[in-house]
Coordinates of C-alpha atoms in Angstrom, one line a residue:
Chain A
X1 CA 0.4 79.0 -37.8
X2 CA 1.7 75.6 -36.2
X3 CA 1.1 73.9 -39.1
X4 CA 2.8 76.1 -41.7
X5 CA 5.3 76.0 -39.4
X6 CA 5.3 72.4 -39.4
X7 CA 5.3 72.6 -43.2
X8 CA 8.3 74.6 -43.4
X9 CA 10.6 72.8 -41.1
X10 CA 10.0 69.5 -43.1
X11 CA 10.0 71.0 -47.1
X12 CA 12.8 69.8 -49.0
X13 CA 15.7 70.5 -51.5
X14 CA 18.6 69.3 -53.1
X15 CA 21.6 69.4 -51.3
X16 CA 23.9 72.2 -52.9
X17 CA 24.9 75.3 -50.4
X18 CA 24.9 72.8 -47.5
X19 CA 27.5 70.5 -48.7
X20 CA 29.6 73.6 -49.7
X21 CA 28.9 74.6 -46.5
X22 CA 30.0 71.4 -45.3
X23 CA 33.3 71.5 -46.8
X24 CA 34.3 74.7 -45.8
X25 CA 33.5 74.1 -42.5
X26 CA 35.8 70.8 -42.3
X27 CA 38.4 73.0 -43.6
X28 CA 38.7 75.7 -41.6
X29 CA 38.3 73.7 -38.6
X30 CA 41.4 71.7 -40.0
X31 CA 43.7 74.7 -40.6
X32 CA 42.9 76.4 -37.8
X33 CA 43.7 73.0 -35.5
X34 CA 46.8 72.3 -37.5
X35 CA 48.4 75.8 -38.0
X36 CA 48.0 75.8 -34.0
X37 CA 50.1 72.4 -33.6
X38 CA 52.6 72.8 -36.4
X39 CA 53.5 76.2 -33.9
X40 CA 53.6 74.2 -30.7
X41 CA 49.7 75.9 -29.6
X42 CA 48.5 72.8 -28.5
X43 CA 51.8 72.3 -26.0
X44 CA 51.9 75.7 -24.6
X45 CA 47.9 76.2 -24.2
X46 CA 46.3 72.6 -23.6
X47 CA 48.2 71.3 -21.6
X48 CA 48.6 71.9 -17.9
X49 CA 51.8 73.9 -16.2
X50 CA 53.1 69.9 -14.9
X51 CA 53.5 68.8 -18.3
X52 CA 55.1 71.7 -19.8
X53 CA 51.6 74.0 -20.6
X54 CA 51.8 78.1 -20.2
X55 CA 48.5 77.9 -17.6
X56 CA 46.4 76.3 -15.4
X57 CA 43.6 75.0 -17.7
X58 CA 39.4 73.8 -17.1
X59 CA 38.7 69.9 -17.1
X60 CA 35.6 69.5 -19.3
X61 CA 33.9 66.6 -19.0
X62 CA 35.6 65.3 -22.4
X63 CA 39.0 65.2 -20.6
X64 CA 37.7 64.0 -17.3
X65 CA 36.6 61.4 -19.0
X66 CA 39.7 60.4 -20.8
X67 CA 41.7 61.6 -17.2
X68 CA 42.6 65.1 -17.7
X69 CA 44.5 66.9 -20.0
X70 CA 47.9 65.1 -20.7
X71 CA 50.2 64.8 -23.7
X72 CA 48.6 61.9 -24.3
X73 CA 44.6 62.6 -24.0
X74 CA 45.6 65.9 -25.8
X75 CA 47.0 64.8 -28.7
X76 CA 44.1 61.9 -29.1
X77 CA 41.6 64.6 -28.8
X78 CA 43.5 67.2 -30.9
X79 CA 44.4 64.1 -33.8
X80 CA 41.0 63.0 -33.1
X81 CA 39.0 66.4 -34.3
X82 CA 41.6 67.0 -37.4
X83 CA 40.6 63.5 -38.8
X84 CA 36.8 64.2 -38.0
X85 CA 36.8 67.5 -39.6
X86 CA 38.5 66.0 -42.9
X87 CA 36.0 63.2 -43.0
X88 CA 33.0 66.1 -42.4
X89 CA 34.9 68.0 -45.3
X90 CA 34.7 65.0 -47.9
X91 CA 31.6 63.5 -46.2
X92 CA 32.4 60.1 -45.3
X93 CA 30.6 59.3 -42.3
X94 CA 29.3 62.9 -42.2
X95 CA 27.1 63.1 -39.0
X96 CA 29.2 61.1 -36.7
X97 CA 32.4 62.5 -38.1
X98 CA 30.6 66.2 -37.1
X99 CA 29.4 65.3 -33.6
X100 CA 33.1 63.6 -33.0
X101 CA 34.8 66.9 -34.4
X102 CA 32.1 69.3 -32.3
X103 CA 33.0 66.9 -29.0
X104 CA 36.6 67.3 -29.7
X105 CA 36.8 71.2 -30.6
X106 CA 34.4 71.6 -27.6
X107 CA 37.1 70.1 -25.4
X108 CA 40.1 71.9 -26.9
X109 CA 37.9 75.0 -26.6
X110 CA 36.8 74.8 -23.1
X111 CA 40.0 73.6 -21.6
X112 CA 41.4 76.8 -22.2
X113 CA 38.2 79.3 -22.9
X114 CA 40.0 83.0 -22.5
X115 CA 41.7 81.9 -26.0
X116 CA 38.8 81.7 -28.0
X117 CA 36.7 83.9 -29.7
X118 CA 33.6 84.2 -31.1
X119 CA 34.7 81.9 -34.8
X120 CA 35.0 78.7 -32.5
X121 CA 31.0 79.5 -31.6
X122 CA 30.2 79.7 -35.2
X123 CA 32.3 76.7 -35.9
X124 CA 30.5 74.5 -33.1
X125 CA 26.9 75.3 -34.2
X126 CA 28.0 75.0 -37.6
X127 CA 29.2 71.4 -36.4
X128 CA 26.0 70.5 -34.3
X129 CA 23.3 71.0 -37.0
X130 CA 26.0 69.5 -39.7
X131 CA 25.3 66.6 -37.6
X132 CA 21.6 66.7 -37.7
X133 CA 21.5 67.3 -41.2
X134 CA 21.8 65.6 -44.8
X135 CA 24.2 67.9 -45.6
X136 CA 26.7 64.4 -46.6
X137 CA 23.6 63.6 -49.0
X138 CA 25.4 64.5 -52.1
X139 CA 29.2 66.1 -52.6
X140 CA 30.5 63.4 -50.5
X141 CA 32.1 60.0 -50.1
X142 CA 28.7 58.7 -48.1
X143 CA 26.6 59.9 -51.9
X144 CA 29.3 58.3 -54.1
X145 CA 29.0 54.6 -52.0
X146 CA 25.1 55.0 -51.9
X147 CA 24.3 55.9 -55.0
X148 CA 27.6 55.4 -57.2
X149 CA 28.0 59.0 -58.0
X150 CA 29.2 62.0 -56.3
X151 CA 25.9 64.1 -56.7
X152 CA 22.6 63.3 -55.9
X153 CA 20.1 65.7 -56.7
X154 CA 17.1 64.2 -54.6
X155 CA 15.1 66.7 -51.9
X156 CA 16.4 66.8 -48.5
X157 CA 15.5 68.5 -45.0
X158 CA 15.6 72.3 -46.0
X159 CA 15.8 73.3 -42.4
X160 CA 19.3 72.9 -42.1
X161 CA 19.9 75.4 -44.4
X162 CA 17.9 78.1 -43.1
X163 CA 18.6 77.8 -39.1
X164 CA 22.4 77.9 -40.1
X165 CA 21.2 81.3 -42.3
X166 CA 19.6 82.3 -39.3
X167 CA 22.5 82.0 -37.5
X168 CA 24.7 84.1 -39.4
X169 CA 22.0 87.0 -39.2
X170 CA 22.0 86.3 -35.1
X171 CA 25.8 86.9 -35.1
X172 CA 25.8 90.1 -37.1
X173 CA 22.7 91.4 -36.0
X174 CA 23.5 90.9 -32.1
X175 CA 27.4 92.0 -33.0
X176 CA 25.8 95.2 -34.0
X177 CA 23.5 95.8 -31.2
X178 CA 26.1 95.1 -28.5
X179 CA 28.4 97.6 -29.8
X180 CA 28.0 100.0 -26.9
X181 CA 31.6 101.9 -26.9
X182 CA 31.3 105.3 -27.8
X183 CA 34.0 104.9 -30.6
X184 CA 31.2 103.1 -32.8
X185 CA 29.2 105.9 -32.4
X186 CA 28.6 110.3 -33.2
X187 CA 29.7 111.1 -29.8
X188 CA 32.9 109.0 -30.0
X189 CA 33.8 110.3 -33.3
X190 CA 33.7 107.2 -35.4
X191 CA 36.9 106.1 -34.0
X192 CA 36.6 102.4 -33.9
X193 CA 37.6 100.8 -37.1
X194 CA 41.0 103.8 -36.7
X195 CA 41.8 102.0 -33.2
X196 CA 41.0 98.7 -34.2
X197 CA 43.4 98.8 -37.2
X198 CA 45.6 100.6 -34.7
X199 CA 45.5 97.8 -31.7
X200 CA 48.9 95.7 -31.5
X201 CA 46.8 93.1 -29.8
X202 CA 45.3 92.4 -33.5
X203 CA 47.5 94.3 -36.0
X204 CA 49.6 92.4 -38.5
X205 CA 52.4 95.4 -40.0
X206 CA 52.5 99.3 -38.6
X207 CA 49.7 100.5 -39.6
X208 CA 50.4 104.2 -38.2
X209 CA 49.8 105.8 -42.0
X210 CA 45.9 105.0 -41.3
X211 CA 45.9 108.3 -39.3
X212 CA 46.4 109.6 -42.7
X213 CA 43.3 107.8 -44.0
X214 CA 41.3 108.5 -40.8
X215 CA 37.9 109.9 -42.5
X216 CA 38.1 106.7 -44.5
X217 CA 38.4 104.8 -41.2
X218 CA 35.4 106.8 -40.1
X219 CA 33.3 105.6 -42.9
X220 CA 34.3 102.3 -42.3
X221 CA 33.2 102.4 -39.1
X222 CA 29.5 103.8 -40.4
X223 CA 29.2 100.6 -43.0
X224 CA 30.0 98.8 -40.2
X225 CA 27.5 99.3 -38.2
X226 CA 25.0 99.3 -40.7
X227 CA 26.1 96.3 -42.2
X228 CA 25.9 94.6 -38.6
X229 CA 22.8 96.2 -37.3
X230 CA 20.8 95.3 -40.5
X231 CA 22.2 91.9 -41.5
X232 CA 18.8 90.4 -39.8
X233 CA 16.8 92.0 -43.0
X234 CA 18.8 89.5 -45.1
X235 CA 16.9 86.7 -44.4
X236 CA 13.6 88.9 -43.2
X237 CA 14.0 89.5 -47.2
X238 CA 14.9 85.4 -48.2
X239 CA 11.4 85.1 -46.3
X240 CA 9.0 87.5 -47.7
X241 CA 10.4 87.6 -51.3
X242 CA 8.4 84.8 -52.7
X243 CA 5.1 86.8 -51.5
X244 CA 6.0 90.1 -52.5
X245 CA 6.9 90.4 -55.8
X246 CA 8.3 93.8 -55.4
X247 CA 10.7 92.7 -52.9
X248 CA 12.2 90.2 -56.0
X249 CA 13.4 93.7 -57.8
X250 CA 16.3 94.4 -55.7
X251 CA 18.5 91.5 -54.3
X252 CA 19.1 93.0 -50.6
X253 CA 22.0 90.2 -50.4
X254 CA 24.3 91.7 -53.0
X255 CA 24.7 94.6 -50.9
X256 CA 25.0 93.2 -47.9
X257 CA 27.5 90.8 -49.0
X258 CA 30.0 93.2 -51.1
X259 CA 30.2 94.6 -47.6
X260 CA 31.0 91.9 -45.8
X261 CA 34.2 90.7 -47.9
X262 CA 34.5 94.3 -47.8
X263 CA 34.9 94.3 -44.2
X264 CA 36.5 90.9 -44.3
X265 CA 38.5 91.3 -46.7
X266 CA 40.1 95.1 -44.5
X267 CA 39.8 92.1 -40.8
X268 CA 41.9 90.2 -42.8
X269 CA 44.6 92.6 -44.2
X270 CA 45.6 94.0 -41.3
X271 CA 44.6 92.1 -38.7
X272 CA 44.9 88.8 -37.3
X273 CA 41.5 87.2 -35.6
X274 CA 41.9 83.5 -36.9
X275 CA 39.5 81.9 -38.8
X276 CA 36.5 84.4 -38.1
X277 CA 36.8 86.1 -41.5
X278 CA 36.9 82.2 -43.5
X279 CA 33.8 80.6 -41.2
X280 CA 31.5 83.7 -41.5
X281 CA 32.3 83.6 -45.6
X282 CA 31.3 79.6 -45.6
X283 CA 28.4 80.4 -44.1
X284 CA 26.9 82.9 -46.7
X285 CA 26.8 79.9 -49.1
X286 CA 23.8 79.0 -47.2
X287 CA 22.1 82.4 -48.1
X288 CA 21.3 81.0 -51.5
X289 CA 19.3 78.1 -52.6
X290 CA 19.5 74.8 -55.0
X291 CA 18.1 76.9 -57.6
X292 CA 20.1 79.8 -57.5
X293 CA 23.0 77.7 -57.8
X294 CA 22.0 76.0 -60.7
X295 CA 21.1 79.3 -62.7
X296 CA 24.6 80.2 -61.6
X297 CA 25.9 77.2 -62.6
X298 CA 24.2 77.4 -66.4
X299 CA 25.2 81.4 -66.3
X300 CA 29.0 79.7 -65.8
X301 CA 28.8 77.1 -68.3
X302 CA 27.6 79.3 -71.2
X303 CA 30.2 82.1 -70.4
X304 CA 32.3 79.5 -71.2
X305 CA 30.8 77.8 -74.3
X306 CA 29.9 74.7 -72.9
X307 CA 27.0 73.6 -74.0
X308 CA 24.0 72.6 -71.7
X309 CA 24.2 68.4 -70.8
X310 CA 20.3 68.4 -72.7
X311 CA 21.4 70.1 -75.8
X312 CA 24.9 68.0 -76.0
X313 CA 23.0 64.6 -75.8
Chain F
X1 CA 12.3 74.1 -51.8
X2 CA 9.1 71.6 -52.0
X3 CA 6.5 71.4 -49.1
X4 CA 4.2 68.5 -48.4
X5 CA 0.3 69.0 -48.2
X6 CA -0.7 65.9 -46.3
X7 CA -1.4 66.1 -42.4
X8 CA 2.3 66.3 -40.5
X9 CA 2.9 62.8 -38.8
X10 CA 4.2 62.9 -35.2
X11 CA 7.6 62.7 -36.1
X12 CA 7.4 66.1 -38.1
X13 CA 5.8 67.7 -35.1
X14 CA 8.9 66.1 -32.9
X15 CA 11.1 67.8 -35.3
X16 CA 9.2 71.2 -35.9
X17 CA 9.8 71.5 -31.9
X18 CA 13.5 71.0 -32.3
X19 CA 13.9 73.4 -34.6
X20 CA 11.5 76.2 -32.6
X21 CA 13.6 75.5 -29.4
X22 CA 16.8 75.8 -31.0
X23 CA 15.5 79.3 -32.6
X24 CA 14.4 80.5 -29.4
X25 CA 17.9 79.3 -27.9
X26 CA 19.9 80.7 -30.4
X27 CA 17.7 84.2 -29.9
X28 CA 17.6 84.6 -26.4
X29 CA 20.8 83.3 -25.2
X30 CA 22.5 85.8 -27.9
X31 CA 20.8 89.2 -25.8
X32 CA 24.1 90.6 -24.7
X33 CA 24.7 91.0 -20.8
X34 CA 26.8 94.2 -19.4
X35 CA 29.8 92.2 -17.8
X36 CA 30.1 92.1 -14.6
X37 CA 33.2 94.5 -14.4
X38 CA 30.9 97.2 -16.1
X39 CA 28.6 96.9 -13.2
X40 CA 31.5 96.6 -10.3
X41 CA 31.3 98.5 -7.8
X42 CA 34.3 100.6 -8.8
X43 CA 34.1 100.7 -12.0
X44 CA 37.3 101.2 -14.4
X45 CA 38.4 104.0 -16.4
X46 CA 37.0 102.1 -19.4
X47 CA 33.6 101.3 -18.1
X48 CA 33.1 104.4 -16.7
X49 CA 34.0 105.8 -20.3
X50 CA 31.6 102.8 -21.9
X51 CA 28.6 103.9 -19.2
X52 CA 28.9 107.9 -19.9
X53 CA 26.7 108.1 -22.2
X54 CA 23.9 105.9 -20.9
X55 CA 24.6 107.9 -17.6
X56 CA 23.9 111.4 -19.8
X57 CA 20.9 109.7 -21.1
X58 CA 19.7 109.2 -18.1
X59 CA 19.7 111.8 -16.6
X60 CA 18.0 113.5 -19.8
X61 CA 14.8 111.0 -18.5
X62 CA 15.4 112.1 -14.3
X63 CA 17.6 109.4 -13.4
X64 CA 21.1 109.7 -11.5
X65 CA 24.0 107.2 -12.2
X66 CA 22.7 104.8 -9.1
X67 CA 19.6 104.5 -11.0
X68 CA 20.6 103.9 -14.6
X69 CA 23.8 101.1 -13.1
X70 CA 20.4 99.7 -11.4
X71 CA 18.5 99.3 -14.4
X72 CA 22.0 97.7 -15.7
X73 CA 22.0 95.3 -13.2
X74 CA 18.8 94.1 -13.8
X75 CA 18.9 93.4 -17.6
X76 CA 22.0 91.7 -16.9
X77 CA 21.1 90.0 -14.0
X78 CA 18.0 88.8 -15.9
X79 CA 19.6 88.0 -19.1
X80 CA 22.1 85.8 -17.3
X81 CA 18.8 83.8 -15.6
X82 CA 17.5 83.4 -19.2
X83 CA 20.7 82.1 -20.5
X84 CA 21.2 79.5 -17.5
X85 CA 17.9 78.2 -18.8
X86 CA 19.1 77.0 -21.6
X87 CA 23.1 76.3 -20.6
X88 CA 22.8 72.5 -20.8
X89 CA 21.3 72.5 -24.3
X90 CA 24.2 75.5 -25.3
X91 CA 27.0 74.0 -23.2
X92 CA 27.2 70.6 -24.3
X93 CA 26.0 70.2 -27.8
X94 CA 27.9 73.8 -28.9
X95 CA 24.4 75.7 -30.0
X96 CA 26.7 78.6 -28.4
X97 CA 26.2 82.3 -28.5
X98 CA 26.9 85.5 -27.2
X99 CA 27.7 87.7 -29.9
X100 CA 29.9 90.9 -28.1
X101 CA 32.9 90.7 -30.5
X102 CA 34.9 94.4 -30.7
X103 CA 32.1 96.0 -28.4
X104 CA 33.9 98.3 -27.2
X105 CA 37.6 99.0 -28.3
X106 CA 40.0 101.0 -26.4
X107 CA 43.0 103.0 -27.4
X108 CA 45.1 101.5 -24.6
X109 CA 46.7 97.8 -25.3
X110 CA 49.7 96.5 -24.1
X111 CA 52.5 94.3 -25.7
X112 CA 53.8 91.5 -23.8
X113 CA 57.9 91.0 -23.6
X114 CA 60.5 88.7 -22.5
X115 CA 63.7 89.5 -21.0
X116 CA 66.7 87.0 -20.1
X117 CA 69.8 87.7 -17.6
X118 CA 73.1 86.6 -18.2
X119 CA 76.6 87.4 -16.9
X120 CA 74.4 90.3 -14.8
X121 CA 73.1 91.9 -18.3
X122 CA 69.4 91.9 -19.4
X123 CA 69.0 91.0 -22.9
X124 CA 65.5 90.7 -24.8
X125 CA 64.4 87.4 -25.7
X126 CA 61.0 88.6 -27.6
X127 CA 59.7 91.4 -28.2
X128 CA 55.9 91.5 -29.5
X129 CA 55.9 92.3 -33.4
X130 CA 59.8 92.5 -33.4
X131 CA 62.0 91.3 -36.2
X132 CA 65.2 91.0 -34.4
X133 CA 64.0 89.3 -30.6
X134 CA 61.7 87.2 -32.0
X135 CA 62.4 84.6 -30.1
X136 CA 59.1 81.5 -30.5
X137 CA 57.4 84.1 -32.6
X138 CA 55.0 81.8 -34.8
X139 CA 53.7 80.6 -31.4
X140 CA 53.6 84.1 -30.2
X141 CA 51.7 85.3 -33.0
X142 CA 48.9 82.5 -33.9
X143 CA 45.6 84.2 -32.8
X144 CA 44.9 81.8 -29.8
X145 CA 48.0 82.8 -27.8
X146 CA 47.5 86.5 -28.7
X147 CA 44.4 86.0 -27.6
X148 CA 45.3 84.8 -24.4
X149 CA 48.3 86.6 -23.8
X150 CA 45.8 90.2 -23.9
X151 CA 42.3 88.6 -22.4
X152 CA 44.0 86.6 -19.5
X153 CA 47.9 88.0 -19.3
X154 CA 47.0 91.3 -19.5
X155 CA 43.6 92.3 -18.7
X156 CA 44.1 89.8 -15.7
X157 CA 41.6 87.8 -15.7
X158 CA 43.0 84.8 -14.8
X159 CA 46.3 83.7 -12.6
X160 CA 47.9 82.4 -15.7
X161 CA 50.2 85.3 -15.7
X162 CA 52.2 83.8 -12.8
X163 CA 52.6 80.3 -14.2
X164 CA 53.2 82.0 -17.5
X165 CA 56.4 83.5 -16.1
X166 CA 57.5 79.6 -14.5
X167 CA 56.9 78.5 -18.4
X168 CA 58.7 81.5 -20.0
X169 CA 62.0 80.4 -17.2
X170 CA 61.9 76.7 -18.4
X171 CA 61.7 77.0 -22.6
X172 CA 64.5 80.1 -22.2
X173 CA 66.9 78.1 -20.2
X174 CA 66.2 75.3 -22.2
X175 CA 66.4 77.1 -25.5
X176 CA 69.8 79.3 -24.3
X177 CA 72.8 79.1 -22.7
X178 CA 73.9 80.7 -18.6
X179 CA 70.3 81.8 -18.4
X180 CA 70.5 83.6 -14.7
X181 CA 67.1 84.9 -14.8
X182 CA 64.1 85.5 -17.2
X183 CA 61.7 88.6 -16.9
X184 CA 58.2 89.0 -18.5
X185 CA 56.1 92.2 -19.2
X186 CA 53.7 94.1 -20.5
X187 CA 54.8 97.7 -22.0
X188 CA 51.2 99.7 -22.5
X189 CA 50.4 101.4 -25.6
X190 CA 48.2 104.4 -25.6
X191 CA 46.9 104.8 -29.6
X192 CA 47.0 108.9 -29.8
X193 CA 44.3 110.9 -31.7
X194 CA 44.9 110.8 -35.7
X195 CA 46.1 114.5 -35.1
X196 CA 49.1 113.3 -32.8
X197 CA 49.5 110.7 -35.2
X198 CA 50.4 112.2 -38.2
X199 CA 53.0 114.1 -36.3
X200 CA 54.3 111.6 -34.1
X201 CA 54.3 108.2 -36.7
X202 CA 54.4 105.8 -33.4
X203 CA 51.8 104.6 -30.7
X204 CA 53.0 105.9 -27.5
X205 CA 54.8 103.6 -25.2
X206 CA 54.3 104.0 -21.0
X207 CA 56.6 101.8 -18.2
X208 CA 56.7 97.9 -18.0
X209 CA 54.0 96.9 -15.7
X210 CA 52.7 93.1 -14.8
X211 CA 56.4 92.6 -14.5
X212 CA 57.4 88.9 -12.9
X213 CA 60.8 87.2 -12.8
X214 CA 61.8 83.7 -12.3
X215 CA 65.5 82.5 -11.5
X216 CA 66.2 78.9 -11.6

């Protein structure tokens, strides 16, 4: 068992999902670090009450080290991450750029922890096995000054690919589980999409007319638990797929996934929770491998007339 | 995907154990923990509403409300043991999890408010979701200091309330004019039933509470 185990964590691909992946992540980490200092965030909430902050903030050892939180070590730190997460984005530099942006969020997160949420976790692990991965093998700026050209379609570490899956299924799946409020359940009426959608702490525009659409909200709430309670058969189904050829009939991520940018999409509408709707969405990309993506891309190609490289030659 | 068939060298064992620790990690540290305010002493309206129905299922099995908060305790004293285990790796290298996102969603909220006094009048400043006081509102509204404003303003879980009040006093007098005093506040918001709803087309709003002032 060991040694297929062994066998799995060292198989290879070509690096598609994972450098999608890779860019998505850089991004969101980026607008989510700018949008808070083009509004004055990084003033009011990292920074300490003597130098003009809201609060008394943490000192994690990344500002200790640079002595404390000041105007100075904040903007470094916050300057520092943007230019780290563009460089993870376009791969240049791709692993240290990811630990240096993982350091640098982990400090802006951790000075100030009750204004996180759960996206900066998924951003942060997304970060630490960017670093450990070959995920700036091809796509990148580090691919185009090895090997001259933006893609390379050489085999690299698969395991990347799949913890990062795993991860997503965690999320969900323990998301689901913890829900223990009665308003996600029979004997609480199915009431907690309706207050949700309702809460000012979240909501985006009066949303009172929902009370109009409350069995709707109701049903919402239903998917929603399914959707999070079962998310860990997505990749329970990715695993036994290749030895159960029954299993290949019916692709249990197509389901799975119209709900969640159905879900998404409804977070993002009326509600504002940051970046957690765009990181969960990068990291689906890793639900599908190299060859999936390459029947996709030949499916795109033909619907648009283009003919295959093989046949134009 | 392509596998190799020759015997794993040492450094694919090395890395095979990386990746089975940070599963394990990523599994264990992610079993959710009752907070400690659940499993106070004197429990809150809403965790005594959040505990109910474990309470009726236990006592469905023979056990009282002492017994089942025991049995609480435990996991969550356990859980937290677990999860200390593996803190270091977690902590500093950002594996981080704990996955309790929208576990348990009340209908009472509360939206914070700023007040300014001048010549002896009271005058809003902002108001949360407000058009017309809307005083700093982008900053207001980005998700991190919403965030804050409800975990640590108003839930109170941290002193921050205080020295927000001091920073409220210094960007108001800076930003306005014959600023005598500025007041912050949280008005609650009760979310009725859909049935009240439809006939009343607002949330209902209770008294200002958490209020603080600051005068030069």
């Amino acid at each position: 068992m060991w040694r297929r185990f062994v066998e799995l964590v060292n198989a290879k691909e070509p690096v598609v999902g994972l450098a999608a992946f890779r860019v998505l992540v850089g991004l969101v980490l980026f607008e989510e670090l700018f949008t808070a200092w083009w509004v004055g965030v990084d003033r009011a909430l990292w920074l300490p009450p003597e130098h003009g902050g809201m609060v008394p903030l943490a000192d994690p050892w990344q500002f200790h080290v640079l002595g404390g939180p000041t105007p100075a070590t904040v903007a470094l730190v916050l300057w520092g991450t943007m230019v780290a997460s563009l460089l993870v984005s376009a791969g240049a530099l791709t692993r240290v750029a990811s630990f240096v942006a993982l350091q640098g969020f982990l400090a802006l997160m951790f000075v100030n922890l009750p204004c996180g949420g759960g996206h900066d976790k998924l951003i942060t692990n997304a970060l630490w096995i960017l670093a450990l991965s070959p995920a700036g093998a091809s796509a990148s700026v580090d691919c185009r000054v090895r090997t001259g050209r933006w893609l390379d379609p050489t085999p690299r570490a698969w395991w990347p690919r799949w913890v990062l899956g795993l991860q997503i299924a965690c999320t969900y799946t323990y998301a689901g589980w913890a829900k223990m409020g009665p308003e996600w359940w029979p004997w609480g009426g199915w009431k907690a999409v309706y207050i949700s959608i309702l809460q000012p702490q979240w909501n985006e525009v009066d949303s009172t007319w929902v009370a109009f659409a409350y069995p709707l909200t109701q049903l919402a709430t239903i998917l929603t638990m399914v959707f999070e309670c079962g998310f860990f058969l997505v990749p329970l189904w990715m695993a036994l797929r290749h030895r159960h050829v029954w299993l290949r009939r019916y692709d249990l991520r197509v389901p799975f996934l119209l709900l969640a940018f159905v879900m998404h999409g409804t977070l993002e509408t009326f509600m504002n929770l940051g970046p957690f709707a765009r990181i969960s969405v990068a990291y689906y990309l890793l639900l599908f491998d190299a060859e999936e993506y390459a029947r996709a891309w030949r499916t795109l190609r033909g619907l648009f007339g283009a003919p295959h490289p093989a046949e134009a030659t | 995907m392509t596998t190799t068939s020759a015997d794993p060298d040492l450094r694919q064992h090395l890395l095979a154990v990386f990746v089975a620790f940070h599963l394990t990690a990523m599994v264990v540290v992610s079993f959710p923990a009752p907070s400690r305010s659940l499993l106070a002493d004197e429990p809150s309206a809403s965790a005594r509403e959040l505990l109910a129905p474990w309470v009726a299922a236990g006592a469905r099995v023979g056990l009282d409300e002492d017994a089942v908060r025991g049995v609480a305790r435990g996991w969550s004293e356990g859980v937290r043991a677990v999860h200390g285990a593996f803190y270091p790796y977690t902590h500093y290298l950002g594996a981080l999890q704990g996955w309790t996102m929208f576990g348990h969603i009340t209908a009472e909220s509360a939206l914070p408010e700023i007040e300014m006094q001048r010549d002896g009048r009271w005058e809003p400043v902002y108001v949360a979701r407000s058009t017309e006081h809307a005083w700093r509102r982008s900053l207001f509204d980005h998700d991190r200091v919403r965030t804050w404003l409800h975990e640590a303003g108003w839930k109170g879980h941290s002193k921050g309330w205080s020295t927000f009040a001091d920073w409220a006093l210094r960007e108001v007098s800076a930003d306005f004019d014959g600023v005598e005093a500025v007041r912050v506040q949280f008005v609650p918001v009760h979310i009725p039933d859909p049935v009240d709803l439809r006939v009343s087309r607002s949330l209902e709003v209770g008294r200002p509470e958490r209020v603080e002032v600051r005068r030069p």
